[in-house]
Coordinates of C-alpha atoms in Angstrom, one line a residue:
M1 CA -0.1 0.1 0.0
R2 CA 2.9 2.3 1.0
S3 CA 4.6 1.8 -2.4
R4 CA 1.3 2.6 -4.3
A5 CA 1.2 5.8 -2.5
L6 CA 4.9 6.6 -3.1
L7 CA 4.2 6.0 -6.8
F8 CA 1.1 8.3 -7.0
A9 CA 3.1 11.0 -5.3
A10 CA 5.8 10.5 -8.0
L11 CA 3.3 10.9 -10.7
L12 CA 2.1 14.1 -9.2
C13 CA 5.6 15.5 -9.5
V14 CA 6.3 14.2 -13.0
A15 CA 3.0 15.1 -14.8
P16 CA 3.1 18.9 -14.4
A17 CA 6.9 18.8 -15.8
G18 CA 5.7 16.6 -18.8
L19 CA 2.8 18.9 -19.6
A20 CA 5.2 22.0 -19.4
A21 CA 7.4 20.3 -21.8
Q22 CA 4.4 19.5 -24.2
G23 CA 3.2 23.1 -23.8
G24 CA 6.8 24.4 -24.6
E25 CA 6.8 22.1 -27.8
A26 CA 3.2 23.5 -28.9
L27 CA 4.4 27.1 -28.5
R28 CA 7.5 26.4 -30.7
Q29 CA 5.2 24.9 -33.1
A30 CA 3.0 27.9 -33.2
E31 CA 6.1 30.2 -33.6
A32 CA 7.0 28.2 -36.6
A33 CA 3.6 28.3 -38.0
L34 CA 3.5 32.1 -37.7
V35 CA 6.9 32.4 -39.4
R36 CA 5.5 30.5 -42.3
G37 CA 2.3 32.7 -42.3
D38 CA 0.2 29.9 -41.3
A39 CA -2.3 31.5 -38.8
V40 CA -4.6 28.4 -38.7
S41 CA -1.8 25.9 -37.6
A42 CA -0.5 28.5 -35.1
K43 CA -4.0 28.7 -33.5
I44 CA -4.3 24.9 -33.2
A45 CA -0.8 24.6 -31.7
L46 CA -1.7 27.5 -29.2
E47 CA -4.8 25.5 -28.1
H48 CA -2.7 22.5 -27.4
A49 CA -0.2 24.7 -25.4
A50 CA -3.1 26.1 -23.5
S51 CA -4.3 22.6 -22.7
A52 CA -0.7 21.7 -21.6
G53 CA -0.6 24.6 -19.1
A54 CA 1.3 27.2 -21.2
S55 CA 1.3 30.6 -19.3
A56 CA -1.6 33.1 -20.3
A57 CA 1.2 35.9 -20.8
D58 CA 3.1 33.7 -23.4
L59 CA -0.1 32.7 -25.0
A60 CA -1.4 36.3 -25.3
A61 CA 1.4 37.3 -27.5
L62 CA 1.2 34.4 -29.9
R63 CA -2.7 34.6 -30.1
G64 CA -2.6 38.2 -30.7
E65 CA 0.0 37.6 -33.5
A66 CA -2.3 35.0 -35.2
A67 CA -5.3 37.0 -34.9
L68 CA -3.6 40.0 -36.6
M69 CA -2.3 37.6 -39.2
T70 CA -6.0 36.9 -40.1
G71 CA -7.0 40.6 -40.0
D72 CA -9.1 40.1 -36.9
M73 CA -8.2 43.3 -35.3
E74 CA -10.7 43.2 -32.5
E75 CA -9.5 39.6 -31.5
A76 CA -6.0 40.7 -31.6
R77 CA -6.4 43.8 -29.3
K78 CA -8.0 41.4 -26.7
F79 CA -4.6 39.9 -26.1
L80 CA -2.1 42.5 -27.2
S81 CA -2.2 45.0 -24.2
P82 CA 1.1 45.9 -22.5
A83 CA -0.3 44.8 -19.1
R84 CA -1.1 41.1 -20.5
L85 CA 2.4 40.8 -22.2
S86 CA 4.7 40.0 -19.4
G87 CA 6.1 36.5 -20.2
T88 CA 8.8 35.1 -22.5
Y89 CA 7.1 36.6 -25.5
R90 CA 6.6 40.2 -24.1
V91 CA 9.1 41.8 -26.6
R92 CA 7.6 39.9 -29.5
G93 CA 3.9 40.8 -28.3
L94 CA 4.8 44.5 -28.1
R95 CA 6.1 44.4 -31.6
V96 CA 3.0 42.9 -32.9
L97 CA 1.0 45.5 -30.8
A98 CA 3.0 48.2 -32.6
R99 CA 2.1 46.7 -36.0
L100 CA -1.7 46.5 -34.9
E101 CA -1.6 50.1 -33.8
Q102 CA 0.1 51.2 -37.1
A103 CA -2.4 49.2 -39.2
E104 CA -5.3 51.1 -37.5
G105 CA -3.6 54.4 -38.0
N106 CA -2.3 55.1 -34.4
I107 CA 1.2 56.1 -35.0
P108 CA 1.9 57.5 -31.4
A109 CA 0.6 54.4 -29.8
A110 CA 2.8 52.2 -32.2
A111 CA 5.8 54.3 -31.3
N112 CA 5.1 53.8 -27.7
A113 CA 4.7 50.0 -28.0
L114 CA 8.2 49.9 -29.8
E115 CA 9.7 52.1 -27.0
L116 CA 8.3 49.7 -24.3
A117 CA 9.9 46.7 -26.6
L118 CA 13.3 48.4 -26.5
R119 CA 13.1 48.9 -22.7
A120 CA 12.3 45.2 -22.4
G121 CA 14.4 43.7 -24.9
G122 CA 17.4 46.2 -25.1
N123 CA 18.9 47.7 -28.3
K124 CA 18.0 44.7 -30.6
A125 CA 18.3 45.1 -34.6
D126 CA 14.9 43.8 -35.3
I127 CA 13.3 46.2 -32.8
W128 CA 15.2 49.2 -34.5
T129 CA 14.2 47.7 -38.0
D130 CA 10.5 48.1 -36.8
V131 CA 11.2 51.6 -35.6
A132 CA 12.7 52.3 -39.0
R133 CA 9.5 51.0 -40.8
L134 CA 7.2 52.8 -38.6
R135 CA 9.0 56.1 -39.1
Y136 CA 9.1 55.6 -42.9
A137 CA 5.1 54.8 -42.8
A138 CA 4.6 57.9 -40.7
G139 CA 6.4 60.2 -43.2
N140 CA 9.6 60.6 -41.2
H141 CA 11.8 59.2 -44.0
A142 CA 15.0 60.5 -42.9
G143 CA 14.3 59.4 -39.3
A144 CA 13.8 55.8 -41.0
F145 CA 17.2 56.1 -42.5
D146 CA 18.8 56.9 -39.1
A147 CA 17.0 54.1 -37.4
I148 CA 18.0 51.4 -40.0
D149 CA 21.6 52.6 -40.1
Y150 CA 21.6 52.2 -36.3
A151 CA 20.1 48.5 -36.5
A152 CA 22.3 47.5 -39.4
G153 CA 25.4 48.4 -37.0
L154 CA 24.3 46.1 -34.2
D155 CA 26.0 42.8 -33.7
D156 CA 22.7 40.9 -33.9
A157 CA 21.7 42.4 -37.2
G158 CA 19.8 39.7 -39.2
T159 CA 18.5 39.2 -42.7
G160 CA 15.4 41.3 -42.0
T161 CA 17.5 44.3 -40.9
L162 CA 20.0 44.0 -43.7
L163 CA 17.3 43.6 -46.3
Y164 CA 15.5 46.6 -45.1
K165 CA 18.8 48.5 -45.1
A166 CA 19.4 47.2 -48.8
Q167 CA 15.8 48.4 -49.8
L168 CA 16.4 51.9 -48.5
V169 CA 20.0 52.3 -50.0
R170 CA 18.4 51.3 -53.3
D171 CA 15.9 54.1 -52.9
G172 CA 18.3 56.7 -51.7
Q173 CA 21.6 56.0 -53.3
G174 CA 21.0 53.6 -56.1
L175 CA 21.0 50.1 -57.4
R176 CA 24.8 49.6 -57.5
S177 CA 25.3 50.9 -54.0
S178 CA 22.7 48.6 -52.6
L179 CA 24.2 45.2 -53.9
P180 CA 26.7 44.8 -51.1
W181 CA 23.6 44.9 -48.6
F182 CA 21.6 42.5 -50.5
E183 CA 24.5 40.2 -50.7
R184 CA 25.1 40.4 -46.9
A185 CA 21.3 39.6 -46.4
V186 CA 21.6 36.7 -48.7
E187 CA 24.7 35.4 -47.3
L188 CA 22.9 35.2 -43.9
A189 CA 19.9 33.6 -45.1
P190 CA 20.7 31.7 -48.5
D191 CA 17.2 30.1 -48.5
D192 CA 15.3 33.2 -47.8
A193 CA 13.1 33.7 -51.0
T194 CA 12.3 37.3 -50.0
A195 CA 15.8 38.4 -49.7
L196 CA 16.8 36.3 -52.9
G197 CA 13.9 37.9 -54.8
E198 CA 14.9 41.5 -53.9
Y199 CA 18.5 40.7 -54.8
A200 CA 17.5 39.2 -58.3
A201 CA 15.3 42.2 -59.0
T202 CA 18.1 44.6 -58.2
L203 CA 20.5 42.6 -60.5
A204 CA 17.9 42.6 -63.3
D205 CA 17.4 46.3 -63.0
M206 CA 21.0 46.8 -63.3
G207 CA 21.2 44.9 -66.7
R208 CA 22.9 41.7 -65.1
A209 CA 20.6 39.4 -66.7
T210 CA 22.6 36.3 -66.2
D211 CA 23.2 36.8 -62.5
A212 CA 19.6 37.7 -62.0
V213 CA 18.4 34.4 -63.8
T214 CA 20.9 32.5 -61.5
V215 CA 19.4 33.7 -58.4
T216 CA 15.8 33.2 -59.6
R217 CA 16.9 29.5 -60.3
Q218 CA 17.9 29.4 -56.7
I219 CA 14.5 30.5 -55.6
L220 CA 12.9 28.1 -57.9
A221 CA 15.0 25.1 -56.6
R222 CA 13.4 25.7 -53.1
D223 CA 9.9 26.8 -54.3
R224 CA 9.0 25.7 -57.8
R225 CA 6.0 28.1 -58.1
N226 CA 7.4 31.2 -56.7
P227 CA 5.8 33.9 -58.6
Q228 CA 8.4 36.6 -58.1
A229 CA 11.1 34.4 -59.8
F230 CA 9.0 33.8 -62.8
F231 CA 8.2 37.5 -62.9
I232 CA 11.9 38.5 -62.9
Q233 CA 12.7 36.1 -65.5
A234 CA 9.8 37.4 -67.7
V235 CA 11.4 40.9 -67.4
V236 CA 14.8 39.7 -68.3
A237 CA 13.3 37.9 -71.4
A238 CA 11.2 40.8 -72.5
R239 CA 14.5 43.1 -72.2
A240 CA 16.1 40.7 -74.5
Q241 CA 13.3 40.9 -77.0
K242 CA 12.2 37.3 -76.4
H243 CA 8.5 38.2 -76.3
G244 CA 7.1 34.8 -76.4
L245 CA 9.2 33.4 -73.7
A246 CA 8.5 36.2 -71.5
R247 CA 4.8 35.7 -72.0
R248 CA 5.1 32.1 -71.1
L249 CA 7.1 33.2 -67.9
L250 CA 4.7 35.8 -66.9
S251 CA 1.7 33.3 -67.2
R252 CA 3.6 31.0 -64.9
A253 CA 3.9 33.7 -62.3
G254 CA 0.1 33.0 -61.8
D255 CA -2.5 35.1 -60.3
A256 CA -0.6 36.1 -57.2
L257 CA 1.1 39.2 -59.0
E258 CA -1.8 39.6 -61.6
N259 CA -3.0 43.1 -60.5
R260 CA 0.2 44.6 -59.5
P261 CA 1.3 47.7 -61.4
A262 CA 4.6 46.2 -62.4
T263 CA 2.8 43.1 -63.8
L264 CA 0.2 45.0 -65.8
L265 CA 2.9 47.2 -67.3
V266 CA 5.0 44.1 -68.4
G267 CA 1.9 42.4 -69.6
G268 CA 1.0 45.5 -71.7
L269 CA 4.5 45.9 -73.1
L270 CA 4.6 42.4 -74.2
E271 CA 1.2 42.5 -75.9
N272 CA 2.0 45.7 -77.5
R273 CA 5.4 44.4 -79.0
G274 CA 3.7 41.4 -80.0
G275 CA 1.2 43.1 -82.2
A276 CA -1.7 42.6 -79.7
S277 CA -2.3 46.2 -79.4
R278 CA -6.0 45.9 -78.4
L279 CA -5.1 43.5 -75.4
A280 CA -2.2 45.8 -74.6
T281 CA -4.6 48.7 -74.4
E282 CA -7.0 46.8 -72.1
R283 CA -4.2 46.0 -69.7
L284 CA -2.7 49.5 -69.7
F285 CA -6.0 51.0 -69.0
D286 CA -6.2 48.9 -66.0
L287 CA -2.8 50.2 -64.9
F288 CA -3.6 53.8 -65.8
E289 CA -6.3 53.6 -63.2
I290 CA -3.8 52.5 -60.6
A291 CA -0.5 54.3 -61.6
P292 CA -1.3 57.0 -64.4
D293 CA 2.2 58.3 -64.6
V294 CA 3.8 54.8 -65.0
A295 CA 1.2 53.7 -67.7
A296 CA 0.8 57.0 -69.9
A297 CA 3.5 56.7 -72.5
E298 CA 2.9 52.9 -73.1
L299 CA -0.9 53.4 -73.2
A300 CA -0.4 56.2 -75.7
D301 CA 1.6 54.0 -77.9
A302 CA -0.9 51.2 -77.8
L303 CA -3.8 53.8 -78.7
L304 CA -1.7 55.0 -81.6
V305 CA -1.2 51.7 -83.1
D306 CA -4.9 51.0 -82.7
G307 CA -5.6 54.3 -84.8
E308 CA -7.2 55.6 -81.7
G309 CA -5.8 59.2 -81.9
V310 CA -9.0 60.7 -80.7
E311 CA -9.2 58.6 -77.5
L312 CA -5.3 59.5 -76.9
A313 CA -5.9 63.1 -77.3
A314 CA -9.0 63.0 -75.0
R315 CA -7.3 61.2 -72.4
F316 CA -3.9 63.0 -72.2
E317 CA -4.2 66.6 -73.7
G318 CA -4.8 68.0 -70.2
D319 CA -1.9 66.1 -68.7
V320 CA 0.7 67.8 -70.9
A321 CA -0.7 71.3 -69.8
V322 CA -1.7 70.6 -66.0
R323 CA 0.5 67.9 -64.5
Q324 CA 3.9 66.5 -65.1
A325 CA 4.5 64.4 -68.3
S326 CA 7.3 63.1 -70.3
P327 CA 8.7 64.5 -73.5
A328 CA 7.7 61.0 -74.9
L329 CA 4.0 61.6 -74.0
A330 CA 4.1 65.3 -75.3
W331 CA 5.3 64.1 -78.7
R332 CA 2.8 61.2 -79.0
L333 CA 0.2 63.9 -78.7
V334 CA 1.6 65.6 -81.9
R335 CA 1.6 62.2 -83.7
S336 CA -2.2 61.8 -82.6
A337 CA -3.1 65.0 -84.1
E338 CA -1.4 64.1 -87.3
Q339 CA -3.0 60.7 -87.5
Q340 CA -6.4 62.5 -87.5
G341 CA -5.3 64.8 -90.3
D342 CA -5.6 67.7 -87.7
V343 CA -3.0 70.2 -89.0
A344 CA -3.9 72.9 -86.6
G345 CA -4.0 70.6 -83.6
A346 CA -0.8 69.0 -84.4
A347 CA 0.9 72.6 -84.7
T348 CA -0.8 73.4 -81.2
A349 CA 0.4 70.2 -79.8
F350 CA 3.9 70.8 -81.2
D351 CA 4.1 74.2 -79.5
T352 CA 3.0 72.7 -76.3
A353 CA 5.5 69.9 -76.5
A354 CA 8.3 72.2 -77.4
Q355 CA 7.8 74.0 -74.2
W356 CA 8.3 70.9 -72.2
N357 CA 11.6 71.0 -70.3
W358 CA 13.5 68.4 -68.3
G359 CA 12.2 69.7 -64.9
G360 CA 8.8 68.8 -65.8
A361 CA 5.9 69.7 -68.0
V362 CA 4.6 73.0 -68.4
R363 CA 1.9 73.7 -65.9
R364 CA -1.0 76.0 -65.7
G365 CA -2.8 76.9 -62.4
S366 CA -6.3 78.5 -62.2
G367 CA -6.9 81.1 -59.3
A368 CA -10.1 79.1 -58.2
A369 CA -8.1 75.9 -57.9
I370 CA -5.5 77.9 -55.9
G371 CA -8.4 79.3 -53.6
R372 CA -9.8 75.9 -52.9
L373 CA -6.3 74.4 -52.1
A374 CA -5.5 77.5 -50.0
A375 CA -8.7 76.8 -48.0
A376 CA -7.9 73.2 -47.7
S377 CA -4.4 73.9 -46.4
A378 CA -5.6 76.3 -43.9
A379 CA -8.1 73.9 -42.6
S380 CA -5.4 71.2 -42.2
P381 CA -2.1 73.2 -41.4
G382 CA 1.0 70.9 -42.0
Q383 CA -0.9 68.2 -43.7
I384 CA 1.6 67.0 -46.3
D385 CA -0.6 66.1 -49.1
T386 CA -2.7 69.1 -48.8
S387 CA 0.2 71.4 -48.4
T388 CA 2.2 70.0 -51.3
N389 CA -0.8 70.3 -53.6
Y390 CA -1.2 73.9 -52.6
I391 CA 2.4 74.6 -53.1
R392 CA 2.4 73.0 -56.7
A393 CA -0.6 75.1 -57.6
L394 CA 1.2 78.3 -56.3
V395 CA 4.1 77.4 -58.4
A396 CA 1.9 76.9 -61.6
G397 CA -0.1 80.0 -60.6
R398 CA 3.2 82.0 -60.9
Q399 CA 3.1 82.8 -57.1
P400 CA 6.5 81.6 -56.3
A401 CA 7.0 83.9 -53.1
R402 CA 3.9 82.5 -51.4
A403 CA 4.8 79.1 -52.5
L404 CA 8.1 79.3 -50.9
E405 CA 6.6 80.8 -47.6
V406 CA 4.2 77.7 -47.4
A407 CA 6.9 75.2 -48.3
R408 CA 9.4 76.4 -45.8
E409 CA 6.8 76.3 -43.0
L410 CA 6.0 72.6 -44.4
G411 CA 9.7 71.8 -44.1
R412 CA 9.9 73.1 -40.5
R413 CA 7.0 70.8 -39.6
H414 CA 8.2 67.7 -41.4
P415 CA 12.0 68.1 -41.7
G416 CA 12.5 64.5 -42.7
N417 CA 9.7 64.0 -45.1
F418 CA 10.5 63.6 -48.9
D419 CA 7.5 65.3 -50.2
A420 CA 8.2 68.3 -48.2
R421 CA 11.8 68.5 -49.3
L422 CA 10.7 68.1 -52.9
A423 CA 8.0 70.8 -52.7
L424 CA 10.6 73.1 -51.1
G425 CA 13.0 72.6 -54.0
D426 CA 10.3 73.2 -56.5
A427 CA 9.2 76.4 -54.8
A428 CA 12.9 77.6 -54.3
L429 CA 13.8 77.1 -58.0
A430 CA 10.6 78.8 -59.2
S431 CA 11.7 81.6 -56.9
G432 CA 15.1 81.9 -58.2
N433 CA 16.7 80.6 -54.9
A434 CA 18.9 78.0 -56.6
A435 CA 21.1 77.4 -53.7
E436 CA 18.1 76.6 -51.5
A437 CA 16.7 74.4 -54.3
V438 CA 20.0 72.5 -54.6
E439 CA 19.9 71.9 -50.7
A440 CA 16.2 70.6 -50.6
Y441 CA 16.5 68.5 -53.8
A442 CA 19.7 66.8 -52.6
A443 CA 17.9 66.1 -49.3
A444 CA 14.9 64.7 -51.1
A445 CA 17.3 62.6 -53.4
A446 CA 19.0 61.1 -50.3
I447 CA 15.6 59.5 -49.5
R448 CA 14.4 58.5 -53.0
R449 CA 16.3 59.2 -56.1
G450 CA 14.5 59.2 -59.4
P451 CA 15.2 60.5 -63.0
Q452 CA 13.1 63.5 -62.6
L453 CA 14.2 64.6 -59.3
V454 CA 17.9 64.1 -60.4
R455 CA 17.1 66.2 -63.5
K456 CA 15.7 68.9 -61.3
L457 CA 18.6 68.9 -59.0
A458 CA 21.0 69.1 -62.1
L459 CA 18.9 72.2 -63.2
A460 CA 19.2 73.8 -59.7
H461 CA 23.1 73.3 -59.9
L462 CA 22.9 75.0 -63.2
D463 CA 20.9 77.9 -62.1
N464 CA 23.4 78.3 -59.2
G465 CA 26.2 78.4 -61.8
N466 CA 27.6 75.0 -61.1
A467 CA 27.7 73.2 -64.2
M468 CA 30.4 70.7 -62.9
A469 CA 28.1 69.7 -60.0
A470 CA 25.2 69.3 -62.4
K471 CA 27.1 66.9 -64.6
A472 CA 28.5 65.1 -61.4
V473 CA 25.0 64.4 -60.2
L474 CA 23.8 63.1 -63.4
A475 CA 26.9 60.8 -64.1
D476 CA 26.4 59.4 -60.6
Y477 CA 22.9 58.4 -61.3
I478 CA 23.9 56.9 -64.6
R479 CA 26.6 54.8 -62.7
E480 CA 23.8 53.7 -60.3
Y481 CA 21.2 52.9 -62.9
P482 CA 23.0 51.5 -66.0
L483 CA 19.7 50.8 -67.8
D484 CA 18.2 54.4 -67.5
R485 CA 17.8 56.0 -70.8
D486 CA 16.3 59.5 -69.7
V487 CA 19.1 60.8 -67.6
P488 CA 21.9 60.0 -70.0
T489 CA 19.8 61.9 -72.7
F490 CA 19.7 65.0 -70.4
L491 CA 23.3 64.8 -69.9
G492 CA 23.9 64.4 -73.4
T493 CA 21.9 67.5 -74.2
L494 CA 23.9 69.4 -71.5
L495 CA 27.2 68.3 -73.1
V496 CA 26.0 69.4 -76.6
R497 CA 25.1 72.9 -75.2
E498 CA 28.7 72.9 -73.7
G499 CA 30.2 72.0 -77.1
D500 CA 31.2 68.4 -76.2
A501 CA 29.8 66.6 -79.1
G502 CA 31.8 63.6 -78.8
G503 CA 30.9 63.0 -75.2
A504 CA 27.2 63.7 -76.1
A505 CA 27.1 61.2 -79.1
A506 CA 28.5 58.5 -76.9
L507 CA 25.9 58.9 -74.2
L508 CA 23.0 59.7 -76.6
K509 CA 23.8 56.5 -78.6
A510 CA 23.0 54.7 -75.3
T511 CA 19.5 55.8 -75.6
W512 CA 18.9 54.4 -79.0
P513 CA 16.3 51.8 -78.2
E514 CA 14.1 54.5 -76.7
A515 CA 15.1 57.0 -79.4
R516 CA 13.5 54.7 -82.0
R517 CA 10.2 55.6 -80.7
D518 CA 11.1 59.2 -80.0
P519 CA 11.8 61.5 -83.0
L520 CA 13.2 64.3 -80.8
G521 CA 15.6 62.0 -79.2
L522 CA 16.9 60.7 -82.6
C523 CA 17.3 64.4 -83.8
R524 CA 19.3 65.1 -80.6
L525 CA 21.6 62.1 -81.4
A526 CA 22.0 62.9 -85.0
W527 CA 22.9 66.5 -84.1
A528 CA 25.6 65.4 -81.7
Q529 CA 26.9 62.8 -84.2
L530 CA 27.0 65.3 -86.8
Y531 CA 29.3 67.8 -84.7
A532 CA 31.3 64.8 -83.6
G533 CA 32.3 63.9 -87.1
D534 CA 30.1 61.1 -87.7
G535 CA 28.1 62.4 -90.8
E536 CA 27.0 59.0 -92.0
A537 CA 25.2 58.1 -88.8
A538 CA 24.0 61.5 -88.3
L539 CA 22.2 61.4 -91.8
R540 CA 20.8 58.0 -91.1
N541 CA 19.1 59.0 -87.8
A542 CA 17.9 62.2 -89.1
Q543 CA 16.3 60.5 -91.9
T544 CA 14.6 58.1 -89.6
A545 CA 13.4 61.0 -87.2
Y546 CA 12.0 63.0 -90.2
R547 CA 9.9 59.9 -91.5
M548 CA 8.6 59.5 -88.1
Q549 CA 7.6 63.2 -87.6
R550 CA 7.5 65.3 -90.8
S551 CA 5.8 68.0 -89.0
S552 CA 8.8 68.3 -86.6
L553 CA 10.9 71.6 -87.3
P554 CA 13.8 70.1 -85.4
A555 CA 13.6 67.0 -87.5
A556 CA 13.5 69.1 -90.7
M557 CA 16.6 71.4 -89.6
V558 CA 18.6 68.4 -88.5
L559 CA 17.9 66.5 -91.6
A560 CA 18.9 69.7 -93.6
A561 CA 22.2 70.1 -91.7
A562 CA 23.1 66.4 -92.3
L563 CA 22.2 66.3 -95.9
E564 CA 24.3 69.5 -96.4
E565 CA 27.2 68.2 -94.7
A566 CA 26.9 64.7 -96.9
G567 CA 26.7 66.9 -99.9
G568 CA 23.0 66.0 -100.5
N569 CA 20.6 67.7 -103.0
A570 CA 20.6 71.4 -102.5
D571 CA 16.9 71.9 -103.3
T572 CA 15.9 69.5 -100.8
V573 CA 18.0 71.2 -98.3
R574 CA 16.3 74.5 -99.1
A575 CA 12.8 72.9 -98.9
L576 CA 13.5 71.6 -95.4
R577 CA 14.9 75.0 -94.1
A578 CA 11.8 76.6 -95.6
K579 CA 9.7 74.7 -93.1
A580 CA 11.0 76.9 -90.4
G581 CA 9.7 80.0 -92.1
D582 CA 11.5 83.1 -90.5
L583 CA 12.9 80.9 -87.5
S584 CA 16.5 81.0 -87.0
V585 CA 18.3 77.6 -86.9
D586 CA 18.6 78.1 -83.0
E587 CA 14.9 78.9 -82.6
A588 CA 14.0 75.8 -84.7
L589 CA 16.2 73.5 -82.7
R590 CA 15.2 74.9 -79.2
P591 CA 13.1 71.9 -78.3
L592 CA 16.2 69.8 -78.7
F593 CA 18.3 71.6 -76.2
A594 CA 15.9 73.1 -73.7
L595 CA 17.0 72.2 -70.2

């Protein structure tokens, strides 16, 4: 009898320990499921953990994370209060709470949760990465860079930290500068599909097609249906003019990426290049609704191929006059008018397109619009979207002094915000304060560089009397983004103006794939080649440009000069020059070299 009592007592001691072990294993299973993004399996494992006696504090953090993963905000909030998060998973729970607060738009509460996480967990890289993401989402872009720089310098910086650092470096410095950070992230986690995908995409955007495909194959070796890998391969194939292969690869990406802007753009490009312009138009219309600036030129091309010049004019004429556009879109409107046989309309469109400059399209602002935006800005002082719209309207309405006043105040309120810095640069440049514009544009470019911002920064340097700095900014961008075709054209134009025809011709030749669809680009290339001593190439390109755009005065004048240099027919040269009427050569060629 005594031995049975001792055995029962022993069982009482062992059973709780066994249950605790089971609870710990169930918690680990729940963690693994959450890492995979499998909230259902995580919830099942957590029920097992609860039955095995896991602490309420440990369960709260993971249950809250599972609920948030399924989008059940109300359920998540039941578990994710700082008071309940006191166990092993307190730091993790606080980080999830920060995500919940951010998702519901409560940025101060999210920041408070991360501050508590830092106090509980110390200066951990993953917490500081969360801080960086929160700051970026809140519009404090410069603060996000500071936070991720700090996180990446900590000893425990992992793949997530290094990957976000790489992405921000890619935005603020460029593709080439971001590569070492992507490589470090992949080295730490060679099986991480997200890190490998971002690395492959960056390689592809740099033109390193073979390396990009190699990395995508690494992804597909682990995940045979990974949509991002197939998408990147489709982009590489499309750039190599292998349109059939690109379409097949894009179809293998499946539905996961179907409605993303990049997928719609690539799909539209492929259909357009493959002769299915109607299908291309449908895809590009879908994209235009999401991202009009991205889709504009390609949609215009598809409409022109379909003979829909009227639709093109109706959709885009206002864009050239009112909002930012590209020279390519501006000249497509000229071709649209020509397609309709509208001689007067073509002349008007030509005049508008000729006014386009590299800082952006000609803008016109109405007094009524400015009044509405002024009222909205006064009602929400410091609100970034409202204020930047007001500043742009003031610049368009030729009220640069007031624009600069509003932009400076916005900059004081939001010193780390990209849009505030960009608006200040625009207002300062319009006001003739070139040095202030340089400072503002450079600060904006440190957050997110793009071709238009780089051109604006170069223009500000030129207005500030520093052509060397302008060329350096452009050359650095070209090094970082070797596939870009817009900035080399701008730099080539600048070199032509400075008399460096040889350097200009070399740069402008790199734009040839795009120039085939842009008569003005071909004219610019032909002019540089003519003065660099390559008369044969100049004549060939000038003839192509003239065939594409017979109404273009620059095309006529460049062809006349190239024919004259080649000893061509004098009557033809005179007829081409007569198109300019009383205009001098410099006046007729102004659209080519307007900065």
